[in-house]
mmCIF file of C-alpha atoms and ligand atoms in Angstrom:
data_model
loop_
_atom_site.group_PDB
_atom_site.id
_atom_site.type_symbol
_atom_site.label_atom_id
_atom_site.label_comp_id
_atom_site.label_asym_id
_atom_site.label_seq_id
_atom_site.Cartn_x
_atom_site.Cartn_y
_atom_site.Cartn_z
ATOM 1 C CA UNK A 1 13.814 -19.205 17.478
ATOM 2 C CA UNK A 2 11.337 -16.465 16.416
ATOM 3 C CA UNK A 3 12.640 -13.850 14.018
ATOM 4 C CA UNK A 4 10.954 -10.591 12.997
ATOM 5 C CA UNK A 5 10.856 -9.023 9.534
ATOM 6 C CA UNK A 6 10.180 -5.355 9.596
ATOM 7 C CA UNK A 7 9.647 -3.204 6.556
ATOM 8 C CA UNK A 8 9.426 0.571 7.380
ATOM 9 C CA UNK A 9 9.051 3.221 4.690
ATOM 10 C CA UNK A 10 8.678 7.003 4.276
ATOM 11 C CA UNK A 11 8.683 9.781 1.821
ATOM 12 C CA UNK A 12 11.250 12.220 3.103
ATOM 13 C CA UNK A 13 11.715 14.372 0.042
ATOM 14 C CA UNK A 14 11.828 13.895 -3.628
ATOM 15 C CA UNK A 15 12.899 15.423 -6.943
ATOM 16 C CA UNK A 16 11.684 17.407 -8.939
ATOM 17 C CA UNK A 17 8.186 16.999 -7.691
ATOM 18 C CA UNK A 18 6.914 13.739 -6.103
ATOM 19 C CA UNK A 19 8.771 11.931 -8.815
ATOM 20 C CA UNK A 20 11.749 10.024 -7.428
ATOM 21 C CA UNK A 21 14.182 9.851 -4.555
ATOM 22 C CA UNK A 22 17.635 11.449 -4.580
ATOM 23 C CA UNK A 23 20.694 9.077 -4.292
ATOM 24 C CA UNK A 24 22.336 11.132 -1.530
ATOM 25 C CA UNK A 25 19.241 10.881 0.671
ATOM 26 C CA UNK A 26 19.042 7.127 -0.004
ATOM 27 C CA UNK A 27 22.754 6.791 0.855
ATOM 28 C CA UNK A 28 22.379 8.773 4.060
ATOM 29 C CA UNK A 29 19.508 6.542 5.263
ATOM 30 C CA UNK A 30 21.570 3.433 4.324
ATOM 31 C CA UNK A 31 24.686 4.698 6.151
ATOM 32 C CA UNK A 32 22.689 5.601 9.190
ATOM 33 C CA UNK A 33 21.145 2.126 9.497
ATOM 34 C CA UNK A 34 24.479 0.598 8.857
ATOM 35 C CA UNK A 35 26.284 2.723 11.506
ATOM 36 C CA UNK A 36 23.573 2.588 14.213
ATOM 37 C CA UNK A 37 22.009 -0.832 13.540
ATOM 38 C CA UNK A 38 24.617 -2.890 15.257
ATOM 39 C CA UNK A 39 23.097 -4.855 18.142
ATOM 40 C CA UNK A 40 19.610 -4.109 17.030
ATOM 41 C CA UNK A 41 19.166 -5.614 13.698
ATOM 42 C CA UNK A 42 20.834 -8.641 12.123
ATOM 43 C CA UNK A 43 20.622 -7.426 8.455
ATOM 44 C CA UNK A 44 18.830 -4.911 6.296
ATOM 45 C CA UNK A 45 18.239 -3.586 2.807
ATOM 46 C CA UNK A 46 17.385 -0.168 1.618
ATOM 47 C CA UNK A 47 15.442 0.366 -1.558
ATOM 48 C CA UNK A 48 13.112 2.905 -3.104
ATOM 49 C CA UNK A 49 10.078 3.174 -5.337
ATOM 50 C CA UNK A 50 8.872 6.657 -6.672
ATOM 51 C CA UNK A 51 9.455 9.086 -3.834
ATOM 52 C CA UNK A 52 9.468 6.528 -1.008
ATOM 53 C CA UNK A 53 12.549 5.018 0.747
ATOM 54 C CA UNK A 54 12.018 1.619 2.097
ATOM 55 C CA UNK A 55 14.051 -0.109 4.883
ATOM 56 C CA UNK A 56 13.696 -3.894 5.174
ATOM 57 C CA UNK A 57 15.115 -5.269 8.387
ATOM 58 C CA UNK A 58 15.569 -8.690 10.037
ATOM 59 C CA UNK A 59 15.964 -8.935 13.923
ATOM 60 C CA UNK A 60 15.016 -10.707 17.124
ATOM 61 C CA UNK A 61 13.336 -7.986 19.062
ATOM 62 C CA UNK A 62 9.614 -8.731 17.985
ATOM 63 C CA UNK A 63 7.118 -6.375 16.431
ATOM 64 C CA UNK A 64 6.724 -2.778 17.635
ATOM 65 C CA UNK A 65 10.302 -2.780 19.005
ATOM 66 C CA UNK A 66 11.359 0.517 20.305
ATOM 67 C CA UNK A 67 15.013 0.108 19.159
ATOM 68 C CA UNK A 68 14.008 -0.995 15.581
ATOM 69 C CA UNK A 69 11.459 1.710 15.055
ATOM 70 C CA UNK A 70 13.769 4.259 16.627
ATOM 71 C CA UNK A 71 16.408 3.253 14.245
ATOM 72 C CA UNK A 72 14.208 3.671 11.196
ATOM 73 C CA UNK A 73 12.960 6.985 12.555
ATOM 74 C CA UNK A 74 16.421 8.373 13.138
ATOM 75 C CA UNK A 75 17.602 7.152 9.698
ATOM 76 C CA UNK A 76 14.615 9.008 8.165
ATOM 77 C CA UNK A 77 15.446 12.111 10.158
ATOM 78 C CA UNK A 78 19.171 12.071 9.055
ATOM 79 C CA UNK A 79 18.025 11.601 5.500
ATOM 80 C CA UNK A 80 15.717 14.610 5.870
ATOM 81 C CA UNK A 81 18.627 16.778 6.718
ATOM 82 C CA UNK A 82 20.228 15.979 3.384
ATOM 83 C CA UNK A 83 16.984 16.411 1.571
ATOM 84 C CA UNK A 84 16.569 19.852 3.173
ATOM 85 C CA UNK A 85 20.128 20.847 2.218
ATOM 86 C CA UNK A 86 19.351 19.900 -1.416
ATOM 87 C CA UNK A 87 16.082 21.713 -1.278
ATOM 88 C CA UNK A 88 14.230 18.487 -2.254
ATOM 89 C CA UNK A 89 10.493 18.853 -2.524
ATOM 90 C CA UNK A 90 8.516 17.939 0.600
ATOM 91 C CA UNK A 91 11.602 17.187 2.724
ATOM 92 C CA UNK A 92 10.589 15.244 5.760
ATOM 93 C CA UNK A 93 7.000 15.152 4.765
ATOM 94 C CA UNK A 94 6.085 11.877 6.211
ATOM 95 C CA UNK A 95 7.740 12.528 9.634
ATOM 96 C CA UNK A 96 4.662 14.102 11.179
ATOM 97 C CA UNK A 97 5.956 14.462 14.830
ATOM 98 C CA UNK A 98 9.062 16.230 16.125
ATOM 99 C CA UNK A 99 10.272 13.617 18.461
ATOM 100 C CA UNK A 100 10.275 9.712 18.620
ATOM 101 C CA UNK A 101 8.395 8.333 21.633
ATOM 102 C CA UNK A 102 9.007 4.628 21.474
ATOM 103 C CA UNK A 103 6.822 3.432 18.587
ATOM 104 C CA UNK A 104 6.871 4.670 15.040
ATOM 105 C CA UNK A 105 3.132 3.877 14.593
ATOM 106 C CA UNK A 106 0.962 6.858 14.012
ATOM 107 C CA UNK A 107 3.897 9.114 13.292
ATOM 108 C CA UNK A 108 3.793 8.942 9.434
ATOM 109 C CA UNK A 109 6.091 6.253 8.162
ATOM 110 C CA UNK A 110 4.397 3.015 6.985
ATOM 111 C CA UNK A 111 5.164 -0.214 8.758
ATOM 112 C CA UNK A 112 4.704 -3.898 7.873
ATOM 113 C CA UNK A 113 6.197 -6.345 10.436
ATOM 114 C CA UNK A 114 5.665 -10.008 11.203
ATOM 115 C CA UNK A 115 7.264 -12.357 13.754
ATOM 116 C CA UNK A 116 7.936 -15.721 12.091
ATOM 117 C CA UNK A 117 9.416 -19.095 12.929
ATOM 118 C CA UNK A 118 11.929 -19.317 10.083
ATOM 119 C CA UNK A 119 11.982 -22.392 7.924
ATOM 120 C CA UNK A 120 15.123 -24.178 6.562
ATOM 121 C CA UNK A 121 14.918 -21.879 3.664
ATOM 122 C CA UNK A 122 12.702 -18.752 4.237
ATOM 123 C CA UNK A 123 11.937 -17.115 1.002
ATOM 124 C CA UNK A 124 9.715 -13.913 0.958
ATOM 125 C CA UNK A 125 8.861 -11.002 -1.259
ATOM 126 C CA UNK A 126 8.537 -7.412 -0.183
ATOM 127 C CA UNK A 127 6.074 -5.496 -2.348
ATOM 128 C CA UNK A 128 6.058 -1.697 -2.459
ATOM 129 C CA UNK A 129 3.680 0.675 -4.112
ATOM 130 C CA UNK A 130 3.724 4.332 -4.810
ATOM 131 C CA UNK A 131 0.957 6.744 -5.471
ATOM 132 C CA UNK A 132 -1.854 4.551 -3.961
ATOM 133 C CA UNK A 133 -3.372 3.456 -0.738
ATOM 134 C CA UNK A 134 -3.207 0.265 1.548
ATOM 135 C CA UNK A 135 -6.492 -1.113 0.122
ATOM 136 C CA UNK A 136 -4.612 -1.411 -3.205
ATOM 137 C CA UNK A 137 -3.172 -4.734 -1.727
ATOM 138 C CA UNK A 138 -6.668 -6.241 -1.015
ATOM 139 C CA UNK A 139 -7.047 -7.644 -4.574
ATOM 140 C CA UNK A 140 -3.484 -9.253 -5.144
ATOM 141 C CA UNK A 141 -3.224 -10.660 -1.509
ATOM 142 C CA UNK A 142 -6.725 -12.116 -1.899
ATOM 143 C CA UNK A 143 -5.774 -13.668 -5.225
ATOM 144 C CA UNK A 144 -2.560 -15.098 -3.931
ATOM 145 C CA UNK A 145 -4.004 -16.689 -0.772
ATOM 146 C CA UNK A 146 -7.707 -17.474 -1.812
ATOM 147 C CA UNK A 147 -8.174 -17.464 -5.641
ATOM 148 C CA UNK A 148 -7.435 -20.839 -7.278
ATOM 149 C CA UNK A 149 -7.485 -19.257 -10.773
ATOM 150 C CA UNK A 150 -4.416 -17.303 -9.550
ATOM 151 C CA UNK A 151 -2.877 -19.905 -7.195
ATOM 152 C CA UNK A 152 -3.726 -23.361 -8.274
ATOM 153 C CA UNK A 153 -1.746 -24.664 -5.366
ATOM 154 C CA UNK A 154 -4.969 -24.108 -3.331
ATOM 155 C CA UNK A 155 -6.484 -26.789 -5.289
ATOM 156 C CA UNK A 156 -3.709 -29.188 -6.082
ATOM 157 C CA UNK A 157 -1.180 -28.860 -3.144
ATOM 158 C CA UNK A 158 -2.226 -30.759 0.021
ATOM 159 C CA UNK A 159 -0.318 -28.210 2.075
ATOM 160 C CA UNK A 160 -2.479 -25.393 0.883
ATOM 161 C CA UNK A 161 -5.811 -27.039 0.370
ATOM 162 C CA UNK A 162 -7.409 -25.963 3.659
ATOM 163 C CA UNK A 163 -6.898 -22.268 2.895
ATOM 164 C CA UNK A 164 -5.806 -19.259 4.936
ATOM 165 C CA UNK A 165 -7.005 -16.782 7.564
ATOM 166 C CA UNK A 166 -7.423 -13.140 6.807
ATOM 167 C CA UNK A 167 -7.236 -10.319 9.297
ATOM 168 C CA UNK A 168 -9.201 -7.347 7.955
ATOM 169 C CA UNK A 169 -9.189 -3.965 9.278
ATOM 170 C CA UNK A 170 -11.884 -1.309 9.213
ATOM 171 C CA UNK A 171 -9.628 1.664 8.993
ATOM 172 C CA UNK A 172 -12.415 4.253 9.475
ATOM 173 C CA UNK A 173 -13.890 2.686 12.718
ATOM 174 C CA UNK A 174 -10.550 1.293 13.890
ATOM 175 C CA UNK A 175 -11.678 -2.282 14.402
ATOM 176 C CA UNK A 176 -10.593 -5.715 13.078
ATOM 177 C CA UNK A 177 -12.110 -9.176 12.135
ATOM 178 C CA UNK A 178 -10.609 -12.621 11.234
ATOM 179 C CA UNK A 179 -12.223 -14.616 8.365
ATOM 180 C CA UNK A 180 -11.270 -17.874 6.896
ATOM 181 C CA UNK A 181 -11.008 -18.680 3.194
ATOM 182 C CA UNK A 182 -12.498 -20.597 1.394
ATOM 183 C CA UNK A 183 -15.483 -21.052 3.752
ATOM 184 C CA UNK A 184 -15.961 -17.359 4.346
ATOM 185 C CA UNK A 185 -14.711 -16.149 1.025
ATOM 186 C CA UNK A 186 -17.965 -14.249 0.002
ATOM 187 C CA UNK A 187 -17.880 -12.382 3.241
ATOM 188 C CA UNK A 188 -14.240 -11.493 2.804
ATOM 189 C CA UNK A 189 -14.815 -10.194 -0.684
ATOM 190 C CA UNK A 190 -17.844 -8.247 0.431
ATOM 191 C CA UNK A 191 -15.671 -6.403 2.885
ATOM 192 C CA UNK A 192 -12.394 -6.020 0.934
ATOM 193 C CA UNK A 193 -14.036 -5.039 -2.265
ATOM 194 C CA UNK A 194 -14.639 -1.879 -0.527
ATOM 195 C CA UNK A 195 -10.935 -1.146 -0.487
ATOM 196 C CA UNK A 196 -10.933 2.448 0.890
ATOM 197 C CA UNK A 197 -12.381 1.146 4.180
ATOM 198 C CA UNK A 198 -11.657 -2.481 4.658
ATOM 199 C CA UNK A 199 -8.037 -3.475 4.190
ATOM 200 C CA UNK A 200 -6.321 -6.767 4.611
ATOM 201 C CA UNK A 201 -3.779 -6.312 7.370
ATOM 202 C CA UNK A 202 -2.427 -9.841 7.764
ATOM 203 C CA UNK A 203 -2.846 -13.383 6.310
ATOM 204 C CA UNK A 204 -2.138 -16.444 8.745
ATOM 205 C CA UNK A 205 -2.038 -20.130 8.104
ATOM 206 C CA UNK A 206 -4.816 -22.181 9.654
ATOM 207 C CA UNK A 207 -4.105 -23.978 12.899
ATOM 208 C CA UNK A 208 -4.252 -27.252 10.942
ATOM 209 C CA UNK A 209 -1.618 -26.323 8.314
ATOM 210 C CA UNK A 210 0.691 -29.314 7.918
ATOM 211 C CA UNK A 211 3.941 -27.329 7.632
ATOM 212 C CA UNK A 212 3.433 -24.078 9.348
ATOM 213 C CA UNK A 213 0.394 -24.034 11.699
ATOM 214 C CA UNK A 214 -0.898 -20.602 12.824
ATOM 215 C CA UNK A 215 1.941 -18.556 11.388
ATOM 216 C CA UNK A 216 2.020 -14.964 10.078
ATOM 217 C CA UNK A 217 2.436 -15.324 6.255
ATOM 218 C CA UNK A 218 1.698 -11.771 4.893
ATOM 219 C CA UNK A 219 1.405 -8.353 6.297
ATOM 220 C CA UNK A 220 0.453 -4.942 4.798
ATOM 221 C CA UNK A 221 1.068 -1.415 6.006
ATOM 222 C CA UNK A 222 -2.259 0.170 6.863
ATOM 223 C CA UNK A 223 -1.273 3.590 7.959
ATOM 224 C CA UNK A 224 -3.645 6.187 6.751
ATOM 225 C CA UNK A 225 -1.543 9.299 6.809
ATOM 226 C CA UNK A 226 -4.374 11.656 6.269
ATOM 227 C CA UNK A 227 -6.181 10.175 9.347
ATOM 228 C CA UNK A 228 -3.025 10.503 11.424
ATOM 229 C CA UNK A 229 -2.300 14.106 10.523
ATOM 230 C CA UNK A 230 -6.013 15.089 10.444
ATOM 231 C CA UNK A 231 -5.455 16.735 7.087
ATOM 232 C CA UNK A 232 -3.859 15.696 3.895
ATOM 233 C CA UNK A 233 -0.056 15.416 4.185
ATOM 234 C CA UNK A 234 0.849 12.910 1.313
ATOM 235 C CA UNK A 235 -0.588 9.649 0.130
ATOM 236 C CA UNK A 236 -0.173 6.612 2.378
ATOM 237 C CA UNK A 237 1.778 4.635 -0.214
ATOM 238 C CA UNK A 238 1.663 0.999 1.128
ATOM 239 C CA UNK A 239 4.147 -1.963 1.289
ATOM 240 C CA UNK A 240 3.745 -5.680 2.104
ATOM 241 C CA UNK A 241 5.765 -8.653 3.090
ATOM 242 C CA UNK A 242 4.686 -12.001 1.729
ATOM 243 C CA UNK A 243 6.248 -15.385 2.640
ATOM 244 C CA UNK A 244 6.266 -17.829 -0.145
ATOM 245 C CA UNK A 245 6.782 -21.625 -1.172
ATOM 246 C CA UNK A 246 6.302 -24.866 0.450
ATOM 247 C CA UNK A 247 2.635 -24.752 1.518
ATOM 248 C CA UNK A 248 2.318 -21.013 0.730
ATOM 249 C CA UNK A 249 1.899 -19.376 -2.665
ATOM 250 C CA UNK A 250 4.885 -20.166 -4.987
ATOM 251 C CA UNK A 251 6.890 -17.224 -6.001
ATOM 252 C CA UNK A 252 5.331 -17.227 -9.362
ATOM 253 C CA UNK A 253 1.778 -17.422 -7.783
ATOM 254 C CA UNK A 254 2.654 -14.386 -5.619
ATOM 255 C CA UNK A 255 3.751 -12.503 -8.655
ATOM 256 C CA UNK A 256 0.912 -13.632 -11.036
ATOM 257 C CA UNK A 257 -1.415 -11.586 -8.835
ATOM 258 C CA UNK A 258 -0.044 -8.460 -10.386
ATOM 259 C CA UNK A 259 -0.208 -9.557 -13.963
ATOM 260 C CA UNK A 260 -3.515 -7.758 -14.485
ATOM 261 C CA UNK A 261 -3.027 -4.006 -14.038
ATOM 262 C CA UNK A 262 -6.116 -3.344 -11.920
ATOM 263 C CA UNK A 263 -7.349 -0.037 -10.915
ATOM 264 C CA UNK A 264 -6.321 1.620 -7.702
ATOM 265 C CA UNK A 265 -7.021 5.035 -6.116
ATOM 266 C CA UNK A 266 -4.238 7.494 -5.729
ATOM 267 C CA UNK A 267 -2.206 8.928 -8.771
ATOM 268 C CA UNK A 268 -2.303 12.632 -9.159
ATOM 269 C CA UNK A 269 -3.065 14.542 -5.916
ATOM 270 C CA UNK A 270 -4.225 11.275 -4.352
ATOM 271 C CA UNK A 271 -7.445 11.964 -6.092
ATOM 272 C CA UNK A 272 -7.718 9.647 -9.243
ATOM 273 C CA UNK A 273 -8.286 6.054 -10.295
ATOM 274 C CA UNK A 274 -5.516 4.597 -12.473
ATOM 275 C CA UNK A 275 -3.937 1.359 -13.440
ATOM 276 C CA UNK A 276 -1.293 -0.191 -11.073
ATOM 277 C CA UNK A 277 1.767 -0.796 -13.306
ATOM 278 C CA UNK A 278 4.264 -3.536 -12.187
ATOM 279 C CA UNK A 279 7.845 -2.296 -12.692
ATOM 280 C CA UNK A 280 11.450 -3.138 -12.117
ATOM 281 C CA UNK A 281 12.609 -0.648 -9.448
ATOM 282 C CA UNK A 282 14.891 1.306 -11.812
ATOM 283 C CA UNK A 283 11.716 2.182 -13.726
ATOM 284 C CA UNK A 284 9.820 3.485 -10.815
ATOM 285 C CA UNK A 285 9.894 7.197 -11.548
ATOM 286 C CA UNK A 286 6.474 8.743 -11.306
ATOM 287 C CA UNK A 287 6.641 10.927 -14.374
ATOM 288 C CA UNK A 288 3.268 10.648 -16.077
ATOM 289 C CA UNK A 289 0.526 12.566 -14.208
ATOM 290 C CA UNK A 290 2.625 11.882 -11.174
ATOM 291 C CA UNK A 291 2.334 8.104 -11.879
ATOM 292 C CA UNK A 292 0.798 5.924 -13.014
ATOM 293 C CA UNK A 293 0.637 4.158 -9.639
ATOM 294 C CA UNK A 294 3.388 1.556 -9.501
ATOM 295 C CA UNK A 295 4.316 -1.691 -7.767
ATOM 296 C CA UNK A 296 7.755 -3.028 -7.226
ATOM 297 C CA UNK A 297 8.813 -6.496 -5.722
ATOM 298 C CA UNK A 298 12.072 -7.580 -4.171
ATOM 299 C CA UNK A 299 12.635 -11.310 -3.471
ATOM 300 C CA UNK A 300 14.855 -12.439 -0.487
ATOM 301 C CA UNK A 301 15.739 -15.405 1.518
ATOM 302 C CA UNK A 302 16.434 -15.260 5.255
ATOM 303 C CA UNK A 303 18.915 -17.539 6.895
ATOM 304 C CA UNK A 304 20.716 -17.280 10.414
ATOM 305 C CA UNK A 305 20.115 -13.501 10.602
ATOM 306 C CA UNK A 306 21.097 -12.724 7.031
ATOM 307 C CA UNK A 307 19.050 -11.498 4.112
ATOM 308 C CA UNK A 308 20.286 -12.808 0.759
ATOM 309 C CA UNK A 309 19.028 -10.937 -2.437
ATOM 310 C CA UNK A 310 17.193 -9.145 -3.399
ATOM 311 C CA UNK A 311 16.020 -10.186 -6.913
ATOM 312 C CA UNK A 312 14.043 -7.379 -8.652
ATOM 313 C CA UNK A 313 11.008 -9.606 -9.481
ATOM 314 C CA UNK A 314 9.227 -7.314 -12.035
ATOM 315 C CA UNK A 315 12.383 -6.770 -13.976
ATOM 316 C CA UNK A 316 11.296 -9.487 -16.365
ATOM 317 C CA UNK A 317 9.850 -9.162 -19.954
ATOM 318 C CA UNK A 318 7.047 -11.531 -18.845
ATOM 319 C CA UNK A 319 5.411 -8.353 -17.356
ATOM 320 C CA UNK A 320 5.820 -6.188 -20.565
ATOM 321 C CA UNK A 321 2.233 -7.068 -21.529
ATOM 322 C CA UNK A 322 0.946 -5.888 -18.152
ATOM 323 C CA UNK A 323 2.914 -2.631 -18.482
ATOM 324 C CA UNK A 324 1.604 -2.141 -21.988
ATOM 325 C CA UNK A 325 -1.878 -2.708 -20.947
ATOM 326 C CA UNK A 326 -1.495 -0.272 -17.849
ATOM 327 C CA UNK A 327 -0.211 2.438 -20.382
ATOM 328 C CA UNK A 328 -3.249 1.970 -22.601
ATOM 329 C CA UNK A 329 -5.504 2.053 -19.651
ATOM 330 C CA UNK A 330 -3.725 5.323 -18.509
ATOM 331 C CA UNK A 331 -4.277 6.768 -22.086
ATOM 332 C CA UNK A 332 -7.891 5.817 -22.007
ATOM 333 C CA UNK A 333 -8.819 6.951 -18.427
ATOM 334 C CA UNK A 334 -6.720 10.134 -18.617
ATOM 335 C CA UNK A 335 -8.965 11.457 -21.342
ATOM 336 C CA UNK A 336 -11.734 11.793 -18.755
ATOM 337 C CA UNK A 337 -9.808 14.596 -17.022
ATOM 338 C CA UNK A 338 -11.574 15.816 -13.893
ATOM 339 C CA UNK A 339 -14.659 13.527 -14.249
ATOM 340 C CA UNK A 340 -15.542 10.465 -12.260
ATOM 341 C CA UNK A 341 -14.728 7.500 -12.282
ATOM 342 C CA UNK A 342 -11.299 8.724 -13.265
ATOM 343 C CA UNK A 343 -11.567 11.418 -10.530
ATOM 344 C CA UNK A 344 -12.427 9.778 -7.153
ATOM 345 C CA UNK A 345 -15.733 10.325 -5.470
ATOM 346 C CA UNK A 346 -15.844 13.439 -3.291
ATOM 347 C CA UNK A 347 -15.265 11.731 0.038
ATOM 348 C CA UNK A 348 -12.170 9.958 -1.259
ATOM 349 C CA UNK A 349 -10.308 12.867 -2.876
ATOM 350 C CA UNK A 350 -7.216 13.927 -1.070
ATOM 351 C CA UNK A 351 -7.452 17.460 -2.614
ATOM 352 C CA UNK A 352 -10.758 19.140 -3.062
ATOM 353 C CA UNK A 353 -12.060 22.647 -3.640
ATOM 354 C CA UNK A 354 -15.711 21.474 -3.225
ATOM 355 C CA UNK A 355 -16.210 22.970 0.337
ATOM 356 C CA UNK A 356 -14.935 26.370 -1.031
ATOM 357 C CA UNK A 357 -17.015 26.213 -4.214
ATOM 358 C CA UNK A 358 -20.201 25.284 -2.112
ATOM 359 C CA UNK A 359 -19.449 28.218 0.213
ATOM 360 C CA UNK A 360 -19.088 30.715 -2.779
ATOM 361 C CA UNK A 361 -22.335 29.337 -4.303
ATOM 362 C CA UNK A 362 -24.259 29.150 -1.076
ATOM 363 C CA UNK A 363 -26.650 31.964 -1.966
ATOM 364 C CA UNK A 364 -27.069 30.873 -5.421
ATOM 365 C CA UNK A 365 -28.645 27.446 -4.847
ATOM 366 C CA UNK A 366 -32.434 27.881 -4.771
ATOM 367 C CA UNK A 367 -34.895 25.361 -3.222
ATOM 368 C CA UNK A 368 -36.858 24.403 -6.302
ATOM 369 C CA UNK A 369 -40.202 24.301 -4.309
ATOM 370 C CA UNK A 370 -39.607 27.910 -2.807
ATOM 371 C CA UNK A 371 -41.248 31.059 -4.338
ATOM 372 C CA UNK A 372 -37.917 31.950 -5.949
ATOM 373 C CA UNK A 373 -37.812 28.524 -7.374
ATOM 374 C CA UNK A 374 -41.408 28.653 -8.675
ATOM 375 C CA UNK A 375 -40.507 28.492 -12.200
ATOM 376 C CA UNK A 376 -39.207 24.987 -11.456
ATOM 377 C CA UNK A 377 -42.260 24.128 -9.316
ATOM 378 C CA UNK A 378 -43.002 20.471 -9.462
ATOM 379 C CA UNK A 379 -39.587 19.736 -10.750
ATOM 380 C CA UNK A 380 -38.049 18.972 -7.378
ATOM 381 C CA UNK A 381 -39.708 15.707 -6.931
ATOM 382 C CA UNK A 382 -38.782 14.722 -10.461
ATOM 383 C CA UNK A 383 -35.210 15.572 -9.702
ATOM 384 C CA UNK A 384 -35.183 13.524 -6.671
ATOM 385 C CA UNK A 385 -36.743 10.686 -8.410
ATOM 386 C CA UNK A 386 -34.114 10.951 -11.048
ATOM 387 C CA UNK A 387 -31.319 10.268 -8.598
ATOM 388 C CA UNK A 388 -33.118 7.494 -6.618
HETATM 389 C C1 LIG S 401 0.185 12.024 -4.842
HETATM 390 C C2 LIG S 401 1.246 13.002 -4.889
HETATM 391 C C3 LIG S 401 1.440 14.009 -5.824
HETATM 392 C C4 LIG S 401 1.015 15.468 -5.331
HETATM 393 C C5 LIG S 401 1.070 16.502 -6.567
HETATM 394 C C6 LIG S 401 0.808 17.943 -5.959
HETATM 395 O O1 LIG S 401 0.315 11.220 -3.870
HETATM 396 O O2 LIG S 401 2.153 12.945 -3.953
HETATM 397 O O3 LIG S 401 0.605 13.798 -7.064
HETATM 398 O O4 LIG S 401 -0.239 15.408 -4.762
HETATM 399 O O5 LIG S 401 2.315 16.500 -7.124
HETATM 400 O O6 LIG S 401 1.602 18.208 -4.964
HETATM 401 P P1 LIG S 401 1.764 19.637 -4.302
HETATM 402 O O7 LIG S 401 0.362 19.939 -3.805
HETATM 403 O O8 LIG S 401 2.755 19.339 -3.278
HETATM 404 O O9 LIG S 401 2.316 20.587 -5.292
HETATM 405 MG MG1 LIG S 402 5.090 12.103 -2.150
HETATM 406 MG MG1 LIG S 403 5.059 8.187 -2.383
#
């Protein structure tokens, strides 16, 4: 029988700024799901990273199920009431609409769900990131499922050797494409290297996979809050579910993809590049410059409706080196202050004063070929050549 894993997350208020969640709010969300989830879901787990609360659920209702989305929505709503009472910062910030209309998509919370045919043992890892965007998953998901230097199973395990299928979304134009690795690997990289526009939504096995043909094996939240709201309302911090083992990346291959603290966009005011630091969830406060961006990972197994676990996968000294390197990169890049490439390019900043500054300076910019600009005559072409 098919089973659905649904992971739904939202920032409904934090303390003191966008730093961390409050225990009372997390407990409220947990109690709500516990009290109202009977007959809807078979099991669940509540966790948090930074200022985001995460609900991981198992059920039989398929993806986009009204009851499951409604349960998560109502749980976040009731948590918001507690956050409001405590005066937490940004209480209810990701709940963009007043009422639930059947599907949580486009309403603010991030959703990663996949319908699966469970194996005898069904191990999977839920990854969650704070202070970054969905495209931050492109690099590690690609490494797990397509890079033999990360996942030697692609080369030495018969069950992985034929590779995987990637569903990639163009989140600006709202279209998608399926591409196969390894044969279309360069095309995949050419898209997903541009991570603010092309994001990996899903990974599937090939039809010829010997153990799990044509199955969903990884899914990422791809909800761009700023596009949903039409204005900046908070970073679209992403999450992902990745199935592991037995013809899929081993747990250690799935984790290895995060051993290099690569640069992601987000961090302070959603407007800076910074290193992604892997952390045990108890270390997921966003204290330094509202970050640095962090990733947490919880390992589960699913059996007969039950989720066993989780194991806090980054709570391991083996990742101390990555954390130290991330801190060193943070020291290095922070010294650039408001300059690119620490600051994001204009079109990617979540906060910007540029339109206002340009408005203010409107009358003071002078065409270098005009009479007023005559002392610069001849310089305009040079200036243009300089930037070409
Ligand atoms: C980034 C983030 C924070 C806030 C920053 C300013 O995703 O959530 O870095 O952008 O703390 O927040 P406001 O403008 O609410 O004071
Ligand atoms: Mg926030
Ligand atoms: Mg957040």
